[in-house]
Short mmCIF file of C-alpha atoms and ligand atoms in Angstrom, two decimals:
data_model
loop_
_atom_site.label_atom_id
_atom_site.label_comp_id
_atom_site.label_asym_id
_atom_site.label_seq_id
_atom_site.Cartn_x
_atom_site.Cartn_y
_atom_site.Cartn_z
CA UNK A 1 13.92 9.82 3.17
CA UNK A 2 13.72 9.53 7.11
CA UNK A 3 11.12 8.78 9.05
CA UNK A 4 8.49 11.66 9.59
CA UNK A 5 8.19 11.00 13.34
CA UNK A 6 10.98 12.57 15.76
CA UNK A 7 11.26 13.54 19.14
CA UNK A 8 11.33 17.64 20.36
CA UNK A 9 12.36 17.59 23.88
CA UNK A 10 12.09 13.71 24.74
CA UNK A 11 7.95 14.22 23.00
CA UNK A 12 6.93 12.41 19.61
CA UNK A 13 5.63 14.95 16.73
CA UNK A 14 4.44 14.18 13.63
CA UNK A 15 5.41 17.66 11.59
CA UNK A 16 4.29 20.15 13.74
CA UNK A 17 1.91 18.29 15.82
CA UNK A 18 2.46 16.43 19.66
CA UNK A 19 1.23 13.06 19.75
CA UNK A 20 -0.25 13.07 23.23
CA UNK A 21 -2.35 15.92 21.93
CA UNK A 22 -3.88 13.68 19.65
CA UNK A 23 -4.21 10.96 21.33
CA UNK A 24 -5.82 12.95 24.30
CA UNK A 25 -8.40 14.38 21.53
CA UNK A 26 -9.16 11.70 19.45
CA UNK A 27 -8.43 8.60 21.71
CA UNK A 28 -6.44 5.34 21.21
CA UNK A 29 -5.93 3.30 19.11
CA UNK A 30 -5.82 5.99 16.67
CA UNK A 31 -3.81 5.96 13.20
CA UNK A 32 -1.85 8.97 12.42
CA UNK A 33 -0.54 10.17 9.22
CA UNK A 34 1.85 13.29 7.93
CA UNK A 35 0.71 14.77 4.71
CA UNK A 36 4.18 16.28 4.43
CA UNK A 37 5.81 13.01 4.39
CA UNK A 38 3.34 11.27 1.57
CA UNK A 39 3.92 14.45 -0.41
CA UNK A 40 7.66 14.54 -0.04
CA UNK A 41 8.14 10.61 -1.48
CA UNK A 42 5.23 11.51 -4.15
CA UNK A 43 7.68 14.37 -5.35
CA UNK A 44 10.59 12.03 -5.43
CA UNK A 45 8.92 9.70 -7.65
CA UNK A 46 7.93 11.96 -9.67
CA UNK A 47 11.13 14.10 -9.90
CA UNK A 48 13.51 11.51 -10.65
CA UNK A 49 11.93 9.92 -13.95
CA UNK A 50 13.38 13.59 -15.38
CA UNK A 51 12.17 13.93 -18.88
CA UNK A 52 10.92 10.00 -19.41
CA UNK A 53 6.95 10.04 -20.10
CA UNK A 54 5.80 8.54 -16.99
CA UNK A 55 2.54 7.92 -14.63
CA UNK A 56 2.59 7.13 -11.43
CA UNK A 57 -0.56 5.22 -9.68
CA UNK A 58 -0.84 5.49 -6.13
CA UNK A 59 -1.43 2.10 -5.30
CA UNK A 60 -4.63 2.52 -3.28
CA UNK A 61 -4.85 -0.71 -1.24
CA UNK A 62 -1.79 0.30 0.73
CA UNK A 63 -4.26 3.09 2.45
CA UNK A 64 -7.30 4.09 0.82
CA UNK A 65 -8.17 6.98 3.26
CA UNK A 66 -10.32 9.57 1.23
CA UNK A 67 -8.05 12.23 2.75
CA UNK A 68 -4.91 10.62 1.79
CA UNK A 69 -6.57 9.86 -1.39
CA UNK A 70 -7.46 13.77 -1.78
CA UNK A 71 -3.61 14.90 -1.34
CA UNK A 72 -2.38 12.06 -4.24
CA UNK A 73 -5.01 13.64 -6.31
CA UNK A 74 -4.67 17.16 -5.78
CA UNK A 75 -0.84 16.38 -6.81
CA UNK A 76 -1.88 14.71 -10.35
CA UNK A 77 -0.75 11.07 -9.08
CA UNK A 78 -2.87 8.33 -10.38
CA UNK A 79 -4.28 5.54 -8.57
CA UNK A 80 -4.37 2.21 -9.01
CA UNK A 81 -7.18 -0.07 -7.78
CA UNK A 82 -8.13 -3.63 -7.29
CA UNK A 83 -11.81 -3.47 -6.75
CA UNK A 84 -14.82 -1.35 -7.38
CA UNK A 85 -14.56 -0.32 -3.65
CA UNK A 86 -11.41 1.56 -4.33
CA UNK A 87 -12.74 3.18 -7.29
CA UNK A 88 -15.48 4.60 -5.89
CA UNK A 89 -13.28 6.26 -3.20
CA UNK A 90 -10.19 7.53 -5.70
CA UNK A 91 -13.65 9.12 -7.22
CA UNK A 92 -14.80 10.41 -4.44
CA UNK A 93 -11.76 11.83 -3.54
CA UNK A 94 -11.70 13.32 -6.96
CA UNK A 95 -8.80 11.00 -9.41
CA UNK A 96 -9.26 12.18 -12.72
CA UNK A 97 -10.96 8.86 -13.96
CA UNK A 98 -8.45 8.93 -16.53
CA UNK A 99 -5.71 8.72 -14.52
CA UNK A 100 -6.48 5.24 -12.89
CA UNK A 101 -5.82 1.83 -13.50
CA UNK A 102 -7.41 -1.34 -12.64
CA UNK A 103 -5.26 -4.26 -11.59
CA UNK A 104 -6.66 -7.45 -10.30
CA UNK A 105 -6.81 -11.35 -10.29
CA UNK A 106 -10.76 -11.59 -10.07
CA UNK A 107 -12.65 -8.45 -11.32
CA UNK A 108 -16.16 -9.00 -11.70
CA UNK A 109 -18.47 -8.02 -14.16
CA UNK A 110 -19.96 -5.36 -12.03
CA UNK A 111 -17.00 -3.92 -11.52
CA UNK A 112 -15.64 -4.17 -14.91
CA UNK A 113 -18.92 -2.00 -16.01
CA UNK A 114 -18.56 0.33 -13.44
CA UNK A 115 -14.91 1.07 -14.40
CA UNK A 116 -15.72 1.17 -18.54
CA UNK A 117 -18.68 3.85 -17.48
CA UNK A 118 -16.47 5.73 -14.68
CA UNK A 119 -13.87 5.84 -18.03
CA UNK A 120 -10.79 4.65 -16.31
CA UNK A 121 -7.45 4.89 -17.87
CA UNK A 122 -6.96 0.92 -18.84
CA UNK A 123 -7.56 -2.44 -17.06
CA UNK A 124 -4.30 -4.36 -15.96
CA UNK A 125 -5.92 -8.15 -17.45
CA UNK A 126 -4.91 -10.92 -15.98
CA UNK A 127 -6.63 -13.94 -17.93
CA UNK A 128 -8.02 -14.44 -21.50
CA UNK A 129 -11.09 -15.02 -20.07
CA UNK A 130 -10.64 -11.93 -18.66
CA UNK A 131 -10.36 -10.12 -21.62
CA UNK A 132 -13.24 -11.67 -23.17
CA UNK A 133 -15.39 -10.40 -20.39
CA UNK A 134 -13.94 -7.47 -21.49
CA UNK A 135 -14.59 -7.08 -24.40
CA UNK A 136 -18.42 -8.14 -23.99
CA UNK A 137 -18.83 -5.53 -21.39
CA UNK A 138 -17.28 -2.72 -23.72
CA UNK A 139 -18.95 -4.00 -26.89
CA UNK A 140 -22.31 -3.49 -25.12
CA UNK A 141 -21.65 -0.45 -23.69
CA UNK A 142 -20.09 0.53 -26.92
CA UNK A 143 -17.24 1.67 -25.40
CA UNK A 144 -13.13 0.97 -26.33
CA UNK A 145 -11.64 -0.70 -23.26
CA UNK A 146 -7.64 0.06 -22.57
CA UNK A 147 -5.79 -2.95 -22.07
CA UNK A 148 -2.50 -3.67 -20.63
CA UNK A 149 -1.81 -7.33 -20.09
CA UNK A 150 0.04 -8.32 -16.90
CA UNK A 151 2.51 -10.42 -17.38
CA UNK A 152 4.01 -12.97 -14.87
CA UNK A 153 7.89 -12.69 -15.95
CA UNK A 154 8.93 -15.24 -13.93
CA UNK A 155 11.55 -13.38 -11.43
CA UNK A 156 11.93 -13.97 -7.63
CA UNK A 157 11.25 -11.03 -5.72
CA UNK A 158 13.01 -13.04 -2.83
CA UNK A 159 10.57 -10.94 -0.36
CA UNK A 160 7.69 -12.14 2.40
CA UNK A 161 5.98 -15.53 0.43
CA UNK A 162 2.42 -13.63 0.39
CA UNK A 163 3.75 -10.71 -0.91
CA UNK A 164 5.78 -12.38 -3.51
CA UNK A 165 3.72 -12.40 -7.04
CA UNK A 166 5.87 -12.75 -9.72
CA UNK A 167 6.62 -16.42 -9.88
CA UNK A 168 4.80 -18.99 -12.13
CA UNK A 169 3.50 -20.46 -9.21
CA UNK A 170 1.62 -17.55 -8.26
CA UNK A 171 -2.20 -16.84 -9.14
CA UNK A 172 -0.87 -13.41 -11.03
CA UNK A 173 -0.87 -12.20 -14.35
CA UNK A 174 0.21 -14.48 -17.49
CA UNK A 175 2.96 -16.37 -17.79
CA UNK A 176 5.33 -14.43 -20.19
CA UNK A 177 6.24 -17.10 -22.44
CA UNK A 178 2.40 -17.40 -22.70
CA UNK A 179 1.58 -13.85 -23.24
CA UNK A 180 2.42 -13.43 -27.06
CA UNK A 181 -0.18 -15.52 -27.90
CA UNK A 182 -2.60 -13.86 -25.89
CA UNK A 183 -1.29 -10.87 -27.48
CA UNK A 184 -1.68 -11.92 -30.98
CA UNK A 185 -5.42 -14.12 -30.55
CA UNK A 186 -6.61 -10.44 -28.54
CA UNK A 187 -5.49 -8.56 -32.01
CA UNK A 188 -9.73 -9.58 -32.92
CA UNK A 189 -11.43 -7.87 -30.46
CA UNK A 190 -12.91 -5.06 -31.63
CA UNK A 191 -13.85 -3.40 -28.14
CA UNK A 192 -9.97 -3.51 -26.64
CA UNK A 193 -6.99 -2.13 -27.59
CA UNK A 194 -4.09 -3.70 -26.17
CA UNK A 195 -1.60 -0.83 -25.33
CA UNK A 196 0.42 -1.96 -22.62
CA UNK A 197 2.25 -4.42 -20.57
CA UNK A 198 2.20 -4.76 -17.22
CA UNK A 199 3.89 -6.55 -13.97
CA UNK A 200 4.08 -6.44 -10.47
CA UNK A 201 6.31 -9.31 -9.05
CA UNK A 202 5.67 -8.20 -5.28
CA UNK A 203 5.89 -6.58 -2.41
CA UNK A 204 8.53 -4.77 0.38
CA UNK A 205 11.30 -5.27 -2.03
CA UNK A 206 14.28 -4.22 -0.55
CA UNK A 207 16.40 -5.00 -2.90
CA UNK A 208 15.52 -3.19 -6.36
CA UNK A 209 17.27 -6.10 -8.61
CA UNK A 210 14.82 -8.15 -8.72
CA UNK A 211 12.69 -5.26 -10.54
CA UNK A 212 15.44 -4.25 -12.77
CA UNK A 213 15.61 -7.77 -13.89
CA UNK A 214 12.00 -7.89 -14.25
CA UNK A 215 12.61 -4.58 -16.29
CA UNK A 216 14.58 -6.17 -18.70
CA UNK A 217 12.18 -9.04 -19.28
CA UNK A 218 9.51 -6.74 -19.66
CA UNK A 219 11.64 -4.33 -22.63
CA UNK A 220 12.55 -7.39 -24.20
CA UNK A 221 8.49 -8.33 -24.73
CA UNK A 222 8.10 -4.82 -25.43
CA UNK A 223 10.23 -5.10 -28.48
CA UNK A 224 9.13 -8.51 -29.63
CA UNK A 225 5.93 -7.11 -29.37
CA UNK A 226 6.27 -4.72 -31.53
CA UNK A 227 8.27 -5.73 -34.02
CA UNK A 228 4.96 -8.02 -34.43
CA UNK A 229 2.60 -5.08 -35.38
CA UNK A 230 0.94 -4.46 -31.62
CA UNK A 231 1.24 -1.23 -30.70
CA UNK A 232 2.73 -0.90 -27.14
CA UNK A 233 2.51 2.48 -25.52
CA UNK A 234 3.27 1.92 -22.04
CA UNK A 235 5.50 -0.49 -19.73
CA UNK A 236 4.36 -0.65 -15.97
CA UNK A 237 6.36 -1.75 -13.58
CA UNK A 238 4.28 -2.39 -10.50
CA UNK A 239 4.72 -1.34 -7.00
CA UNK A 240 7.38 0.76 -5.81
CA UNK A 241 10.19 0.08 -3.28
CA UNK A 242 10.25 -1.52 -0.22
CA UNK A 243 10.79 0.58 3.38
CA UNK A 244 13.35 -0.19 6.32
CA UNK A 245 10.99 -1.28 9.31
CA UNK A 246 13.90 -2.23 11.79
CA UNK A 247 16.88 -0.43 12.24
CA UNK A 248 19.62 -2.02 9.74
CA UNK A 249 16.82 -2.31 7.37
CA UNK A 250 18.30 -1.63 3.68
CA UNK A 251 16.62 1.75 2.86
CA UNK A 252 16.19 1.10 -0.80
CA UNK A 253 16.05 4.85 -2.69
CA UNK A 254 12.86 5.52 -4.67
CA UNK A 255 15.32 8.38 -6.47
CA UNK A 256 17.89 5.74 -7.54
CA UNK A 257 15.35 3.10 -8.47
CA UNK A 258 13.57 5.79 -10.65
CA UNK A 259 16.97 7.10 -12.14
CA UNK A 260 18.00 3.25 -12.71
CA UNK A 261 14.41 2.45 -14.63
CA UNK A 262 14.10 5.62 -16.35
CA UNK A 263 17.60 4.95 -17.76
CA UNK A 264 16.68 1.82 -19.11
CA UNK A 265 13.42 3.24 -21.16
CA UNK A 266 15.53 6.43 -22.52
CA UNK A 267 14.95 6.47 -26.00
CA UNK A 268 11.86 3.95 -26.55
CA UNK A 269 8.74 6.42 -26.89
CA UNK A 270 7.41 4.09 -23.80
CA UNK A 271 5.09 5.61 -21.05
CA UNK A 272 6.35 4.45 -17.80
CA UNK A 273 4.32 3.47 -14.99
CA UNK A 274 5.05 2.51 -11.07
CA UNK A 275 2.06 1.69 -8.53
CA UNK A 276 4.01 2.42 -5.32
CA UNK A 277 1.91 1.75 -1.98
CA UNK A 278 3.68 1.10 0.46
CA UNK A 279 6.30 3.53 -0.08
CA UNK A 280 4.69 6.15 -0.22
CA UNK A 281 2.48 6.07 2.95
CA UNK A 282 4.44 3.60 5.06
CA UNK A 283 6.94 5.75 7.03
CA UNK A 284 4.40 8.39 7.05
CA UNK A 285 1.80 6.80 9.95
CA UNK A 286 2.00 5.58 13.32
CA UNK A 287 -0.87 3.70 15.40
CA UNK A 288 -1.06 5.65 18.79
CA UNK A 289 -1.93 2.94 21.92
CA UNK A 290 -2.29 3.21 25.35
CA UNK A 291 -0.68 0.75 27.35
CA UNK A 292 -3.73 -1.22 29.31
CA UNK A 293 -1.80 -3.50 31.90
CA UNK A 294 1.71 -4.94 32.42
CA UNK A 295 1.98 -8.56 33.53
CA UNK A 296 4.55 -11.93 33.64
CA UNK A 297 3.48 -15.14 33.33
CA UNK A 298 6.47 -17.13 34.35
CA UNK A 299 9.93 -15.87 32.89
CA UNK A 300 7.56 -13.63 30.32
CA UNK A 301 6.85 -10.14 30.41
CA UNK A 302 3.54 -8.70 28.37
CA UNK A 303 2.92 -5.20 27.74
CA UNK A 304 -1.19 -5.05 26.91
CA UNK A 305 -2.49 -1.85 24.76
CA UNK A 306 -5.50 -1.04 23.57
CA UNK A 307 -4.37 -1.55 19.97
CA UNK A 308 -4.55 -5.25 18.51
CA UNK A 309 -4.83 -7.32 15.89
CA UNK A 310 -7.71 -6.49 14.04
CA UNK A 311 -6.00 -2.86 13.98
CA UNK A 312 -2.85 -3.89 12.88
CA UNK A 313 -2.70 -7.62 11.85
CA UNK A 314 1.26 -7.07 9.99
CA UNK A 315 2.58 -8.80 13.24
CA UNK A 316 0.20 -11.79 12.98
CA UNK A 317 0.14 -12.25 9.03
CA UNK A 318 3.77 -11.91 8.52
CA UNK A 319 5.62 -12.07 11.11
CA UNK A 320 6.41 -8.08 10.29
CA UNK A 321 8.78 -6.04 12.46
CA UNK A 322 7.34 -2.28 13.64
CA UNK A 323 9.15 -0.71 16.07
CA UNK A 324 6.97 0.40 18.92
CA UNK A 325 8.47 3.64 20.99
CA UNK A 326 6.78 5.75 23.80
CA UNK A 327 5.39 8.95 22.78
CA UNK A 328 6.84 10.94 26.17
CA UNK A 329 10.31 9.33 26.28
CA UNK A 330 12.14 9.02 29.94
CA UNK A 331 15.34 7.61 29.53
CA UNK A 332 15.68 6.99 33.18
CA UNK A 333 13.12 4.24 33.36
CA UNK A 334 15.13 1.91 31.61
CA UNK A 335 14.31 -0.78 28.65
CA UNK A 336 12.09 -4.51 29.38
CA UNK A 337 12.16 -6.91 26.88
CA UNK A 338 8.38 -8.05 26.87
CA UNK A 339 5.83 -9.37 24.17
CA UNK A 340 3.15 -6.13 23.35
CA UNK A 341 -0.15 -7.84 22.91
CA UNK A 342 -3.50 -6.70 22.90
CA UNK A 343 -6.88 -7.42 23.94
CA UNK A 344 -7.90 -9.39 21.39
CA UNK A 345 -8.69 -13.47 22.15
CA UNK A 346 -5.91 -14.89 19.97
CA UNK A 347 -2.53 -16.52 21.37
CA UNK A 348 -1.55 -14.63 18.12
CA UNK A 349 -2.79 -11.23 18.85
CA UNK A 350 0.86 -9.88 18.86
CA UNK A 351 2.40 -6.13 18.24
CA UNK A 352 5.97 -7.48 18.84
CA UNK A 353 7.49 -10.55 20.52
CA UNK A 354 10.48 -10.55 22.59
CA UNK A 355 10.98 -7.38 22.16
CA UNK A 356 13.55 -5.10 24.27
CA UNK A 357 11.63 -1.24 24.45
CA UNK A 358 11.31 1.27 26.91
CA UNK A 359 10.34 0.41 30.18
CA UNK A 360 6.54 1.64 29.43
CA UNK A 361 3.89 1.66 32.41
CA UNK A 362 -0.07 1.37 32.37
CA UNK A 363 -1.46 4.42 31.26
CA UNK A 364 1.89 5.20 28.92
CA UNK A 365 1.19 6.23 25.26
CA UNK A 366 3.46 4.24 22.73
CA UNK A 367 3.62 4.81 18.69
CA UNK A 368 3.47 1.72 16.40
CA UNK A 369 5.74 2.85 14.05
CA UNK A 370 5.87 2.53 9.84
CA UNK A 371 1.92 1.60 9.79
CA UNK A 372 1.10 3.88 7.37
CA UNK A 373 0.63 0.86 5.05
CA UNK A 374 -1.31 -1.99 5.29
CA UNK A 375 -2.68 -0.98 8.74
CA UNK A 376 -6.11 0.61 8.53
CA UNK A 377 -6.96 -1.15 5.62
CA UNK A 378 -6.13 -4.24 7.04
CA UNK A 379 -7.96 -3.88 10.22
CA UNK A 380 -11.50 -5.59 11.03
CA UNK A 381 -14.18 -5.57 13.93
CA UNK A 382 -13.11 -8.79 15.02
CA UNK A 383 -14.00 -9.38 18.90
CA UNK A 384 -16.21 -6.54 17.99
CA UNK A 385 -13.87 -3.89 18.04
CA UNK A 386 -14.98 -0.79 16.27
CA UNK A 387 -12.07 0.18 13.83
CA UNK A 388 -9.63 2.87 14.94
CA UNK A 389 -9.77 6.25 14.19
CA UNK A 390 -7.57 8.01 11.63
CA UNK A 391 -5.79 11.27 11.78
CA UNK A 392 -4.12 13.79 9.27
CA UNK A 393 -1.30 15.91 10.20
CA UNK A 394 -0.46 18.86 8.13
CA UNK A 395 1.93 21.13 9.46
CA UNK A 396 0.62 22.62 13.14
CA UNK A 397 -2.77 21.37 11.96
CA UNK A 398 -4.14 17.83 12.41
CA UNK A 399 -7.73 16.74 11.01
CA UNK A 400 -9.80 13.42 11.99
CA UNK A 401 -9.73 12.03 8.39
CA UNK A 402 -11.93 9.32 9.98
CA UNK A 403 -13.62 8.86 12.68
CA UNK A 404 -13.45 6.04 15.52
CA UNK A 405 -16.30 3.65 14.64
CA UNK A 406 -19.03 3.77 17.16
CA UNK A 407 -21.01 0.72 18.71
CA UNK A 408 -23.85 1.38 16.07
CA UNK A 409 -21.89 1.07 13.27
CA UNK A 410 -20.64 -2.28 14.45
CA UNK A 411 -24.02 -3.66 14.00
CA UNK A 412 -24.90 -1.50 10.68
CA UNK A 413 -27.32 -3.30 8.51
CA UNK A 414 -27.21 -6.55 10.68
CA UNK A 415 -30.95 -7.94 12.29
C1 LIG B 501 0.00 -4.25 -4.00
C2 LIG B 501 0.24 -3.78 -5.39
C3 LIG B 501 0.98 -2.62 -5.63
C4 LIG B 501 1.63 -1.82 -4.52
O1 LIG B 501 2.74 -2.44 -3.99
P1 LIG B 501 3.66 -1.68 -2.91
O2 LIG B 501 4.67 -2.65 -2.53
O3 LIG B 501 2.78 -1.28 -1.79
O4 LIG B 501 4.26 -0.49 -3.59
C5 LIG B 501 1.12 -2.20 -6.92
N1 LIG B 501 0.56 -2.88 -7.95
C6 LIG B 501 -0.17 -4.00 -7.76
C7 LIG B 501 -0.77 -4.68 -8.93
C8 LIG B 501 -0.35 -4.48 -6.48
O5 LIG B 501 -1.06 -5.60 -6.30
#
């Protein structure tokens, strides 16, 4: 699909909208987002299932911005959550509660009641004990709980180790030569219907085999399933594709994934779900940062910006790639290759390492690029650095869709 950032006369835009303007307005580090791109790869999920009964849940954790939130929801997406955190903000930003699902290794009870009273679509279980708590919670409320079980089908998503979930070493779901059983002992409970499957075998897939193979697995269950008496509705398939971060990335297709998937469920009166996160907010954001100092020790070059760490911790975590350009590009200062660290009291406070970028000088603005995912929400106040701001472009318009933390909130509720 492209990136959403380009150049107009040698100066980044996002749509419509000059990043040096924002960054003059709002400050740096500041995140930065383009409604037009989250909209645009929304529209090509949803497009390309064609006539196949399908949901698709915005998979919230990926960026859980109310505004972003808002523009899934005003769309019809559904979300799907992993704590009672993130339902509280798809509500806020007004999800149709029955349009969300709840995935998740360790929900507590809490949580579980909040979700059964906020009358969520269906819980993605991941345990039999689990389910039991389940059940309990419903049966007292006197409510019927959805249920999808998640399955661990066993395939390699041959991705990032901590992003990779779908192996029977992982912590996730059950282990699908496990789950009939579960199936068939969960038949009792009279406070859960069981009327899905579910899987999610990981993350940043850029290869979509892995899924398709997972697909398979999944519609042979289905089947087996059913020819057993349960009565499986719906088949979800977990997060969506992954995105090209360096140039000669694969750029897997969300349209030919969809076509490829919806192919394979032609036919079976199955309601098909996807959770893409990444994918659809990605390639969407940049994190704006003003370059602090320049400075070698020995045969190194750094470049120091105000952005760090606890803004963007991808670098740090796993080793991820984001390109970092300058927002006012001058091709006649040349290219450095330098490591772009920030102020943060870590050896492993890293943007990029050994890097070759423009030649960019103290007082430069560069964009981080790709961190529409996993950014904000990954940041923290550690070294006591308020969180970054975050911006919303929209054609000519832009909106603060939160703002820079202050030195008052660091200490909020602390004595
Ligand atoms: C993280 C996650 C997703 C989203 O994955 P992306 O790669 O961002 O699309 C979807 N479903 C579940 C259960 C997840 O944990």
């Amino acid at each position: 699909m492209g990136k959403a950032w380009e150049y107009r006369n040698n100066l980044l835009y996002l749509e419509d909208v000059a990043l040096d303007e924002v960054a003059e307005r709002v400050g740096t580090p500041c995140y930065v987002y383009s409604s037009q791109a989250i909209l645009s790869r929304y529209e090509a999920y949803d497009r390309s299932f064609g006539e196949v009964p399908h949901r698709i849940c915005y998979a919230v954790k990926a960026n859980s911005n109310l505004s972003v939130l808002g523009l899934l929801a005003k769309v019809g997406a559904g979300f799907d959550i992993v704590s009672g955190g993130e339902l509280f903000r798809a509500l806020r930003a007004g999800a149709n509660p029955a349009s969300i699902v709840f995935s998740g290794v360790g929900k507590t009870r809490e949580e579980i009641e909040y979700a059964l009273e906020s009358g969520i679509h269906a819980f993605h279980c991941e345990s039999e004990p689990e389910l039991a708590l389940i059940e309990s919670l419903a049966a007292r409320l006197n409510k019927q709980a959805r249920v999808a079980l998640r399955v661990n089908p066993d395939v390699d998503a041959s991705t990032h180790p901590y992003i990779s979930t779908g192996l029977k070493e992982h912590k996730f779901g059950i282990d699908i030569g496990e789950v009939e059983g579960v199936y068939d002992r969960a038949r009792s409970l009279r406070h859960v219907r069981l009327e899905g499957v579910s899987c999610h075998i990981g993350s940043q897939l850029l290869n979509v085999d892995p899924l398709l193979e997972s697909m398979d697995r999944m519609l042979a269950l289905v089947e087996r399933l059913r020819a057993a008496g349960l009565p499986i509705q719906s088949l979800d398939l977990g997060g969506g594709v992954g995105v090209p971060y360096q140039p000669g990335d694969p750029e897997p297709s969300i349209e030919e994934f969809i076509e490829k998937i919806s192919q394979k469920a032609k036919g079976r009166n199955l309601m098909l779900m996807v959770e893409p996160g990444r994918s659809l907010v990605a390639e969407a954001g940049v994190l704006l940062s003003r370059v602090l100092y320049r400075k070698r020790n020995g045969a190194k070059d750094f470049i120091i910006v105000d952005a760090a760490m606890n803004d963007l911790i991808r670098p740090s975590l796993y080793q991820a790639h984001h390109e970092i350009i300058p927002v006012r590009r001058d091709e006649r200062r040349g290219a450095v290759v330098a490591d772009v660290v920030g102020p943060v009291c870590e050896s492993g406070d890293f943007l990029a390492r050994n890097r070759h970028l423009a030649n960019v000088l103290p007082g430069d603005l560069v964009a981080i690029c790709t961190a529409g995912a996993y950014g904000f929400v990954l940041s923290s106040n550690y070294n006591s650095r308020p969180r970054a701001a975050e911006v919303l472009v929209a054609g000519a318009q832009y909106k603060i869709a939160r703002q820079r933390e202050s030195y008052e909130d660091l200490i909020r509720g602390e004595q």
